[in-house]
Short mmCIF file of C-alpha atoms in Angstrom, two decimals:
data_model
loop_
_atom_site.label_atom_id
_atom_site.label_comp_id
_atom_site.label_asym_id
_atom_site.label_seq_id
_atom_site.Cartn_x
_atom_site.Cartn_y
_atom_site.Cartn_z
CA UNK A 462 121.04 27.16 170.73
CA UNK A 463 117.40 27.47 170.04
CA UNK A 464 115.19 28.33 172.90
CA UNK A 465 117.60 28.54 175.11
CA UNK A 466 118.71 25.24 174.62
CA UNK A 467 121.79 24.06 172.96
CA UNK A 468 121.39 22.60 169.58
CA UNK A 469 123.84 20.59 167.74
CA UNK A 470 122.01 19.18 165.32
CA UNK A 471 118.47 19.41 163.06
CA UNK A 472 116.13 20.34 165.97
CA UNK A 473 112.30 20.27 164.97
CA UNK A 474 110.04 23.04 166.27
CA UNK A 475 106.14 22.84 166.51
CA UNK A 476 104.96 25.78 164.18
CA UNK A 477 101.76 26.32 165.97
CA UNK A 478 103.28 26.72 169.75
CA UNK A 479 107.04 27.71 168.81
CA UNK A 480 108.48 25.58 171.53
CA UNK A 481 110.73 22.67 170.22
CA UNK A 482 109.50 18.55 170.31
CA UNK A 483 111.61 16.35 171.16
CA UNK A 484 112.54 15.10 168.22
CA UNK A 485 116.85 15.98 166.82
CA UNK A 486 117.98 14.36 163.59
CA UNK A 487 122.01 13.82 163.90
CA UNK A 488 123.67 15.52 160.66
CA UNK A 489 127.27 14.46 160.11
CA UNK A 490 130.30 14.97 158.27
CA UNK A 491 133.11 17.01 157.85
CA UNK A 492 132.14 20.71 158.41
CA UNK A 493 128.43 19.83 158.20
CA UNK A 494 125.51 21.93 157.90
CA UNK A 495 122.35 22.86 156.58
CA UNK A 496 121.64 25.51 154.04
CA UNK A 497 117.85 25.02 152.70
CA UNK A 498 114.77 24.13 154.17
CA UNK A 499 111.50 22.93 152.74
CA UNK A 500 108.42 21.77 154.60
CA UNK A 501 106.03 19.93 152.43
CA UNK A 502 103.34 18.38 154.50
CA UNK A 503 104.47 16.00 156.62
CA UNK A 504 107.99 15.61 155.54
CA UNK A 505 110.77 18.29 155.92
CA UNK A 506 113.47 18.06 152.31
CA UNK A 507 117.00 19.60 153.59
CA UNK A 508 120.17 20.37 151.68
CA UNK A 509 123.40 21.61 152.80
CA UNK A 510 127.02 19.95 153.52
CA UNK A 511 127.22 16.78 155.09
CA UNK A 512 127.31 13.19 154.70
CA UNK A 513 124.92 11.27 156.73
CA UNK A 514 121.74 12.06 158.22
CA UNK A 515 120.28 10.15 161.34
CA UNK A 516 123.12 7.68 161.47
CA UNK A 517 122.06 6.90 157.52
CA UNK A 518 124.61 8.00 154.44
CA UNK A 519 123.23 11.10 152.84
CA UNK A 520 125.11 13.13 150.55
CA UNK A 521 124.12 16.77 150.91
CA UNK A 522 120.65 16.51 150.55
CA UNK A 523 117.51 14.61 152.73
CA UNK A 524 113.99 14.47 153.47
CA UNK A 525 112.48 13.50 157.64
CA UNK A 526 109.25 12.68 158.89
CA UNK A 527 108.20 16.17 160.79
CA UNK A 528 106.06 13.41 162.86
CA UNK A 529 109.18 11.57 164.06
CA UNK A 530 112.23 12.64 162.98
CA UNK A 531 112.62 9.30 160.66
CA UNK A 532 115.01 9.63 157.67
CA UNK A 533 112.98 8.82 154.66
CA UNK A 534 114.61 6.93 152.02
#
């Protein structure tokens, strides 16, 4: 859960306010999760365990738009 609301997934969370957007990014696979974080500007890079990222194959390591949640290529 973050904010009191339950979380499954990549949630992204307005730095300035603290409160969450609207915006989740669906991470899949077996045992999935994320282990490493990195803003840089508008684009969030994220590694971990897992196997697709927003419906799109990703092995273990991805970069979304902080605007919309988009999986970049």
């Amino acid at each position: 859960a973050l904010g009191g609301q339950p979380r499954t997934n990549l949630a992204v969370v307005d730095l300035t306010t603290g409160t969450l957007t609207g915006t989740t990014v669906a991470i899949g696979g077996s045992g999935a999760r994320v282990d490493a974080l990195e803003p840089v500007g508008d684009v969030l890079y994220f590694a971990g365990t897992f196997a697709s990222v927003g419906g799109q194959p990703r092995s273990n390591a991805a970069a979304v738009s902080l605007a919309t949640g988009a999986v970049l290529p």
